[in-house]
Amino acid sequence: MDKHLEEILQEAVEAIAAAPDSRALYEAKMRFLGRMGRVAALYKKLKELPPEERPAFGQQINDLRRIIEERAAELDAKLRENEMGARLATERVDVTMPGRRARQGALHPVTRVRNQLIDIFAGMGFEIFEGPEIENDYYNFTALNTPADHPARDMQDTFYVADGILLRTQTSAGQIRLMEKKKPPIKMLSPGRVFRSDDDATHSPMFHQMEGLVVDKHVTLCDLQGMLDEFARVMFSESSRTRLRPSYFPFTEPSVEVDVSCHACGGKGCSLCKGTGWIEVLGAGMVNRHVLENCGIDPDEYSGFAFGMGIERIAMLKYGINNIKLLTENDVRFLEQFK
Ligand code: PHE
């Protein structure tokens, strides 16, 4: 081999052998074999030689190249193995260490009760219908047999958005919207937010209701009570019973308040039911014939019942929550209890 090439080879072999790690080795190798490296410079020299000397010199450069490559590859394999060994030793994972538990969220109690109500009534063939939260006076009151001067409007004082436009006070407004579009048989369930100018431990200016409406031929109050019995059993306890008390709503006749036997004392009387054994849970009644007429349904052919309950109220009874504000404060310490 040409003396100059011998020298380069010697230097390359030494540089490679001295590399402490694979990165240094790569750099050493590139100093010789890289595009600007020592070996590349030899090709320039090759061009300057007389043509007859070129093949032999070219062959020598190629040999030089091959040897350097081989040496580098040998050492590279060794270095990499060592480096991998060192990494495996320092980055070892202790699979016996206890894991970090992921924090799990929970459904809000109002959402839970709403879903449960939907489950119960969907199982009886009810279909969901959602009306608008901003209503006009006609759907919220007038069509529900509550004309402008009716004293019942006072019980549901509300927020007016504009003249005749208000935040709905009851999901009952959805009854009218549905019956205008759909004719019997009807089995509607309507969950939603409602608004009233009310504010104390058990009343909030915004709360949720679940409305039910059934209209068909020969629907009676007994059908209503049968369905509500089933609702009470699933929602509160297997031994829950219901009781209807006469009441008044302009859009139902007769109207009833529905009580459920107290699930805390089983009806004996306790602080939850204030010693009566019964808890009022919802309002209901047979759809007033004027309401059916307002929607173009013949009250001599069809009858129906409707009920409306406050979802917060059911959640408070079910989970023993004593202040409705807890349901809107979103304190995770409170919410975490409903997992
Ligand atoms: N809309 C009534 C209320 O908010 C409840 C109700 C619904 C009563 C359906 C009778 C029938 O108080």
Short mmCIF file of C-alpha atoms and ligand atoms in Angstrom, two decimals:
data_model
loop_
_atom_site.label_atom_id
_atom_site.label_comp_id
_atom_site.label_asym_id
_atom_site.label_seq_id
_atom_site.Cartn_x
_atom_site.Cartn_y
_atom_site.Cartn_z
CA MET A 1 0.00 0.00 0.00
CA ASP A 2 1.10 3.51 -0.76
CA LYS A 3 2.94 5.04 2.18
CA HIS A 4 0.58 7.97 2.55
CA LEU A 5 -2.38 5.61 2.58
CA GLU A 6 -0.66 3.44 5.18
CA GLU A 7 -0.34 6.50 7.39
CA ILE A 8 -4.01 7.37 7.02
CA LEU A 9 -4.98 3.80 7.81
CA GLN A 10 -2.81 3.81 10.92
CA GLU A 11 -4.34 7.08 12.12
CA ALA A 12 -7.86 5.85 11.39
CA VAL A 13 -7.37 2.60 13.24
CA GLU A 14 -6.03 4.48 16.25
CA ALA A 15 -8.82 7.04 16.21
CA ILE A 16 -11.44 4.30 16.03
CA ALA A 17 -9.88 2.26 18.82
CA ALA A 18 -9.77 5.34 21.04
CA ALA A 19 -13.49 6.14 20.70
CA PRO A 20 -15.10 5.80 24.15
CA ASP A 21 -18.69 5.51 22.91
CA SER A 22 -20.70 4.98 19.74
CA ARG A 23 -21.16 8.67 19.16
CA ALA A 24 -17.43 9.42 19.32
CA LEU A 25 -16.83 6.42 17.10
CA TYR A 26 -19.21 7.79 14.48
CA GLU A 27 -17.43 11.16 14.55
CA ALA A 28 -14.02 9.49 14.21
CA LYS A 29 -15.23 7.41 11.30
CA MET A 30 -16.64 10.47 9.54
CA ARG A 31 -13.33 12.29 9.83
CA PHE A 32 -11.99 9.65 7.46
CA LEU A 33 -14.94 8.40 5.44
CA GLY A 34 -17.20 11.46 5.44
CA ARG A 35 -17.79 13.62 2.38
CA MET A 36 -15.13 16.11 3.50
CA GLY A 37 -12.99 13.39 5.09
CA ARG A 38 -9.44 12.27 4.51
CA VAL A 39 -10.38 9.42 2.18
CA ALA A 40 -12.57 11.67 0.00
CA ALA A 41 -9.54 13.92 -0.46
CA LEU A 42 -7.66 10.94 -1.88
CA TYR A 43 -10.08 10.72 -4.76
CA LYS A 44 -9.06 14.24 -5.76
CA LYS A 45 -5.50 13.11 -5.77
CA LEU A 46 -6.48 10.13 -7.91
CA LYS A 47 -7.66 12.45 -10.69
CA GLU A 48 -4.29 14.16 -10.80
CA LEU A 49 -2.40 10.88 -11.45
CA PRO A 50 -1.42 9.76 -14.96
CA PRO A 51 -4.18 7.51 -16.36
CA GLU A 52 -2.13 4.28 -16.20
CA GLU A 53 -1.57 4.63 -12.45
CA ARG A 54 -5.16 5.34 -11.61
CA PRO A 55 -6.62 1.78 -11.45
CA ALA A 56 -4.03 0.51 -8.96
CA PHE A 57 -4.27 3.59 -6.75
CA GLY A 58 -8.07 3.50 -6.96
CA GLN A 59 -8.02 -0.11 -5.80
CA GLN A 60 -5.86 0.88 -2.83
CA ILE A 61 -8.21 3.64 -1.78
CA ASN A 62 -11.10 1.17 -1.91
CA ASP A 63 -9.19 -1.31 0.24
CA LEU A 64 -8.41 1.44 2.74
CA ARG A 65 -12.05 2.39 2.88
CA ARG A 66 -13.18 -1.19 3.43
CA ILE A 67 -10.73 -1.79 6.25
CA ILE A 68 -11.72 1.39 8.07
CA GLU A 69 -15.40 0.48 7.67
CA GLU A 70 -14.87 -3.02 9.01
CA ARG A 71 -12.95 -1.83 12.05
CA ALA A 72 -15.55 0.78 12.83
CA ALA A 73 -18.40 -1.72 12.45
CA GLU A 74 -16.74 -4.22 14.79
CA LEU A 75 -16.17 -1.69 17.53
CA ASP A 76 -19.60 -0.15 16.99
CA ALA A 77 -21.33 -3.46 17.69
CA LYS A 78 -19.37 -3.83 20.95
CA LEU A 79 -19.97 -0.26 22.11
CA ARG A 80 -23.68 -0.48 21.40
CA GLU A 81 -24.04 -3.67 23.33
CA ASN A 82 -22.32 -2.11 26.35
CA GLU A 83 -24.43 1.01 26.11
CA MET A 84 -27.64 -1.01 25.95
CA GLY A 85 -26.52 -3.03 28.95
CA ALA A 86 -25.85 0.16 30.90
CA ARG A 87 -29.24 1.59 29.97
CA LEU A 88 -31.08 -1.57 30.95
CA ALA A 89 -29.34 -1.49 34.32
CA THR A 90 -30.14 2.15 35.11
CA GLU A 91 -33.62 2.31 33.60
CA ARG A 92 -34.91 -0.83 35.20
CA VAL A 93 -38.63 -0.68 36.07
CA ASP A 94 -39.75 -2.14 39.35
CA VAL A 95 -42.96 -3.84 38.33
CA THR A 96 -43.77 -4.68 41.94
CA MET A 97 -44.15 -1.00 42.90
CA PRO A 98 -47.74 0.03 43.68
CA GLY A 99 -49.40 1.95 40.81
CA ARG A 100 -50.79 5.45 40.93
CA ARG A 101 -54.57 5.26 40.86
CA ALA A 102 -56.29 7.41 38.21
CA ARG A 103 -58.90 9.77 39.66
CA GLN A 104 -62.32 8.71 38.56
CA GLY A 105 -65.12 11.17 37.92
CA ALA A 106 -68.75 10.57 38.76
CA LEU A 107 -72.08 11.60 37.31
CA HIS A 108 -73.75 14.55 38.99
CA PRO A 109 -76.66 13.40 41.19
CA VAL A 110 -79.13 15.36 39.05
CA THR A 111 -77.82 13.63 35.92
CA ARG A 112 -78.01 10.27 37.65
CA VAL A 113 -81.60 10.74 38.72
CA ARG A 114 -82.56 12.09 35.31
CA ASN A 115 -80.99 9.07 33.60
CA GLN A 116 -82.71 6.74 36.02
CA LEU A 117 -86.08 8.39 35.37
CA ILE A 118 -85.53 8.08 31.64
CA ASP A 119 -84.70 4.39 32.10
CA ILE A 120 -87.82 3.75 34.13
CA PHE A 121 -90.24 5.50 31.78
CA ALA A 122 -88.52 4.55 28.53
CA GLY A 123 -89.07 0.97 29.70
CA MET A 124 -92.82 1.73 29.72
CA GLY A 125 -92.70 3.04 26.16
CA PHE A 126 -92.32 6.79 26.76
CA GLU A 127 -90.48 8.83 24.15
CA ILE A 128 -88.28 11.82 24.95
CA PHE A 129 -89.32 15.26 23.76
CA GLU A 130 -87.37 18.40 24.65
CA GLY A 131 -89.01 21.81 24.38
CA PRO A 132 -87.26 25.21 24.37
CA GLU A 133 -86.11 26.91 27.59
CA ILE A 134 -87.14 30.32 26.29
CA GLU A 135 -90.87 30.07 25.78
CA ASN A 136 -93.65 32.36 24.92
CA ASP A 137 -96.47 33.11 27.27
CA TYR A 138 -98.90 31.03 25.21
CA TYR A 139 -97.14 27.67 25.63
CA ASN A 140 -96.08 28.22 29.22
CA PHE A 141 -99.41 29.54 30.48
CA THR A 142 -102.30 30.39 28.18
CA ALA A 143 -102.57 27.09 26.29
CA LEU A 144 -102.18 25.32 29.63
CA ASN A 145 -105.49 26.87 30.68
CA THR A 146 -103.79 29.64 32.64
CA PRO A 147 -104.90 32.95 31.08
CA ALA A 148 -103.16 36.24 31.78
CA ASP A 149 -105.21 37.18 34.85
CA HIS A 150 -105.17 33.67 36.38
CA PRO A 151 -104.01 33.62 40.02
CA ALA A 152 -102.04 30.40 39.41
CA ARG A 153 -99.51 32.48 37.47
CA ASP A 154 -98.50 33.99 40.78
CA MET A 155 -97.15 30.63 42.03
CA GLN A 156 -94.79 30.49 39.09
CA ASP A 157 -93.50 34.02 38.92
CA THR A 158 -90.75 34.03 36.36
CA PHE A 159 -88.10 35.86 34.37
CA TYR A 160 -89.34 37.77 31.36
CA VAL A 161 -86.98 38.10 28.43
CA ALA A 162 -89.26 40.44 26.49
CA ASP A 163 -92.94 41.19 26.37
CA GLY A 164 -94.67 37.81 26.25
CA ILE A 165 -91.34 35.90 26.08
CA LEU A 166 -90.13 34.21 29.25
CA LEU A 167 -87.88 31.51 30.70
CA ARG A 168 -90.25 28.57 31.01
CA THR A 169 -91.48 27.89 34.54
CA GLN A 170 -92.48 24.30 33.83
CA THR A 171 -91.76 21.56 31.32
CA SER A 172 -95.55 21.34 30.90
CA ALA A 173 -95.09 23.86 28.07
CA GLY A 174 -93.69 20.92 26.09
CA GLN A 175 -97.07 19.14 26.35
CA ILE A 176 -98.63 21.78 24.12
CA ARG A 177 -95.73 21.84 21.65
CA LEU A 178 -95.92 18.08 21.29
CA MET A 179 -99.71 17.79 21.05
CA GLU A 180 -99.83 20.49 18.38
CA LYS A 181 -97.63 18.27 16.22
CA LYS A 182 -98.50 14.73 17.23
CA LYS A 183 -101.92 13.18 17.72
CA PRO A 184 -102.72 10.31 20.15
CA PRO A 185 -101.59 7.77 21.10
CA ILE A 186 -98.98 9.87 22.94
CA LYS A 187 -96.49 8.80 25.59
CA MET A 188 -94.07 11.63 26.12
CA LEU A 189 -91.29 12.15 28.64
CA SER A 190 -89.79 15.62 28.74
CA PRO A 191 -86.74 16.44 30.87
CA GLY A 192 -85.42 19.97 31.07
CA ARG A 193 -84.43 23.10 32.94
CA VAL A 194 -87.07 25.44 34.30
CA PHE A 195 -86.83 28.84 35.96
CA ARG A 196 -88.71 30.58 38.74
CA SER A 197 -88.16 33.59 40.88
CA ASP A 198 -87.66 31.41 43.97
CA ASP A 199 -84.66 31.03 46.25
CA ASP A 200 -84.30 29.18 49.56
CA ALA A 201 -82.88 25.91 50.94
CA THR A 202 -85.20 23.78 48.82
CA HIS A 203 -85.91 26.14 45.91
CA SER A 204 -83.53 27.45 43.30
CA PRO A 205 -84.15 29.97 40.49
CA MET A 206 -83.13 27.24 38.05
CA PHE A 207 -83.96 23.59 38.49
CA HIS A 208 -84.84 20.53 36.45
CA GLN A 209 -88.17 18.89 35.86
CA MET A 210 -89.30 15.66 34.30
CA GLU A 211 -92.66 15.87 32.61
CA GLY A 212 -94.76 12.91 31.57
CA LEU A 213 -97.79 12.93 29.28
CA VAL A 214 -100.00 10.06 28.14
CA VAL A 215 -102.95 10.65 25.83
CA ASP A 216 -105.02 7.87 24.32
CA LYS A 217 -108.50 6.37 24.41
CA HIS A 218 -109.72 5.30 27.88
CA VAL A 219 -106.74 6.58 29.87
CA THR A 220 -107.62 6.84 33.57
CA LEU A 221 -106.17 8.03 36.85
CA CYS A 222 -105.54 4.37 37.76
CA ASP A 223 -103.13 4.10 34.83
CA LEU A 224 -101.27 7.08 36.25
CA GLN A 225 -101.03 5.58 39.72
CA GLY A 226 -99.90 2.21 38.36
CA MET A 227 -97.02 3.83 36.52
CA LEU A 228 -96.08 5.99 39.49
CA ASP A 229 -96.06 2.93 41.80
CA GLU A 230 -93.54 1.32 39.51
CA PHE A 231 -91.50 4.55 39.42
CA ALA A 232 -91.47 4.74 43.27
CA ARG A 233 -90.37 1.12 43.62
CA VAL A 234 -87.44 1.52 41.25
CA MET A 235 -86.41 4.99 42.42
CA PHE A 236 -86.78 4.61 46.18
CA SER A 237 -87.37 1.11 47.46
CA GLU A 238 -89.08 -2.15 46.56
CA SER A 239 -91.69 -1.57 49.30
CA SER A 240 -92.51 2.05 48.33
CA ARG A 241 -96.17 2.91 47.85
CA THR A 242 -97.87 6.01 46.45
CA ARG A 243 -100.83 8.03 47.60
CA LEU A 244 -102.80 10.61 45.62
CA ARG A 245 -104.10 13.74 47.35
CA PRO A 246 -106.48 16.18 45.71
CA SER A 247 -104.81 19.33 44.48
CA TYR A 248 -105.14 21.97 41.82
CA PHE A 249 -103.39 22.78 38.57
CA PRO A 250 -105.16 24.77 35.85
CA PHE A 251 -104.13 22.25 33.17
CA THR A 252 -105.32 19.07 34.89
CA GLU A 253 -108.75 18.07 36.20
CA PRO A 254 -108.84 16.37 38.60
CA SER A 255 -105.40 17.33 39.88
CA VAL A 256 -103.39 15.45 42.48
CA GLU A 257 -100.25 15.72 44.55
CA VAL A 258 -98.50 12.39 44.65
CA ASP A 259 -96.87 11.24 47.89
CA VAL A 260 -94.49 8.31 48.19
CA SER A 261 -94.23 6.35 51.43
CA CYS A 262 -91.14 7.50 53.31
CA HIS A 263 -88.15 5.36 52.30
CA ALA A 264 -86.23 6.40 55.44
CA CYS A 265 -88.71 5.06 58.01
CA GLY A 266 -90.88 2.84 55.83
CA GLY A 267 -93.96 4.92 56.68
CA LYS A 268 -93.73 4.93 60.48
CA GLY A 269 -92.90 8.61 60.67
CA CYS A 270 -89.46 10.26 61.02
CA SER A 271 -87.73 13.60 60.61
CA LEU A 272 -87.46 13.24 56.82
CA CYS A 273 -91.23 12.82 56.39
CA LYS A 274 -91.95 15.15 59.33
CA GLY A 275 -93.71 12.35 61.18
CA THR A 276 -96.33 11.77 58.47
CA GLY A 277 -94.85 8.65 56.84
CA TRP A 278 -95.35 10.26 53.42
CA ILE A 279 -93.26 12.51 51.19
CA GLU A 280 -94.69 14.69 48.46
CA VAL A 281 -92.81 14.05 45.23
CA LEU A 282 -94.78 15.34 42.28
CA GLY A 283 -97.85 16.98 40.80
CA ALA A 284 -100.11 15.24 38.33
CA GLY A 285 -103.65 14.89 37.07
CA MET A 286 -105.93 14.12 34.16
CA VAL A 287 -105.25 16.50 31.28
CA ASN A 288 -107.86 19.26 31.39
CA ARG A 289 -110.22 19.05 28.41
CA HIS A 290 -109.52 22.68 27.53
CA VAL A 291 -105.85 21.81 27.09
CA LEU A 292 -106.71 18.97 24.70
CA GLU A 293 -109.03 21.29 22.79
CA ASN A 294 -106.31 23.96 22.56
CA CYS A 295 -104.21 21.38 20.74
CA GLY A 296 -106.96 20.16 18.41
CA ILE A 297 -107.54 16.86 20.22
CA ASP A 298 -111.17 15.86 20.85
CA PRO A 299 -111.64 15.46 24.64
CA ASP A 300 -114.74 13.31 24.13
CA GLU A 301 -112.70 10.76 22.25
CA TYR A 302 -109.40 10.97 24.08
CA SER A 303 -108.26 11.39 27.65
CA GLY A 304 -104.85 11.64 29.22
CA PHE A 305 -102.80 12.17 32.31
CA ALA A 306 -99.74 14.29 32.95
CA PHE A 307 -97.24 14.47 35.73
CA GLY A 308 -94.32 16.74 36.53
CA MET A 309 -91.60 16.27 39.10
CA GLY A 310 -88.57 18.24 40.23
CA ILE A 311 -85.42 16.23 39.56
CA GLU A 312 -83.46 18.05 42.29
CA ARG A 313 -86.21 17.24 44.76
CA ILE A 314 -86.07 13.52 43.92
CA ALA A 315 -82.26 13.57 44.16
CA MET A 316 -82.39 15.36 47.53
CA LEU A 317 -84.86 12.82 48.92
CA LYS A 318 -83.03 9.85 47.53
CA TYR A 319 -79.57 10.88 48.73
CA GLY A 320 -80.54 12.80 51.87
CA ILE A 321 -79.30 16.19 50.59
CA ASN A 322 -80.66 19.03 52.72
CA ASN A 323 -79.75 22.11 50.68
CA ILE A 324 -80.45 22.52 46.97
CA LYS A 325 -77.44 24.89 46.63
CA LEU A 326 -75.11 21.91 47.06
CA LEU A 327 -76.28 20.72 43.66
CA THR A 328 -75.03 23.81 41.83
CA GLU A 329 -71.89 24.67 43.82
CA ASN A 330 -69.90 21.85 42.18
CA ASP A 331 -67.76 21.22 45.24
CA VAL A 332 -65.92 18.01 44.33
CA ARG A 333 -65.91 16.87 47.97
CA PHE A 334 -69.70 16.77 47.72
CA LEU A 335 -69.87 15.37 44.20
CA GLU A 336 -67.33 12.62 44.91
CA GLN A 337 -69.81 10.99 47.25
CA PHE A 338 -71.97 9.89 44.35
CA LYS A 339 -69.61 7.38 42.74
N1 PHE B 1 -96.13 21.75 35.91
C1 PHE B 1 -96.49 21.50 37.30
C2 PHE B 1 -95.53 22.28 38.20
O1 PHE B 1 -94.48 22.67 37.73
C3 PHE B 1 -96.43 20.02 37.61
C4 PHE B 1 -97.47 19.24 36.88
C5 PHE B 1 -97.18 18.68 35.66
C6 PHE B 1 -98.74 19.09 37.39
C7 PHE B 1 -98.13 17.94 34.98
C8 PHE B 1 -99.70 18.36 36.75
C9 PHE B 1 -99.38 17.80 35.53
O2 PHE B 1 -95.79 22.50 39.34
#
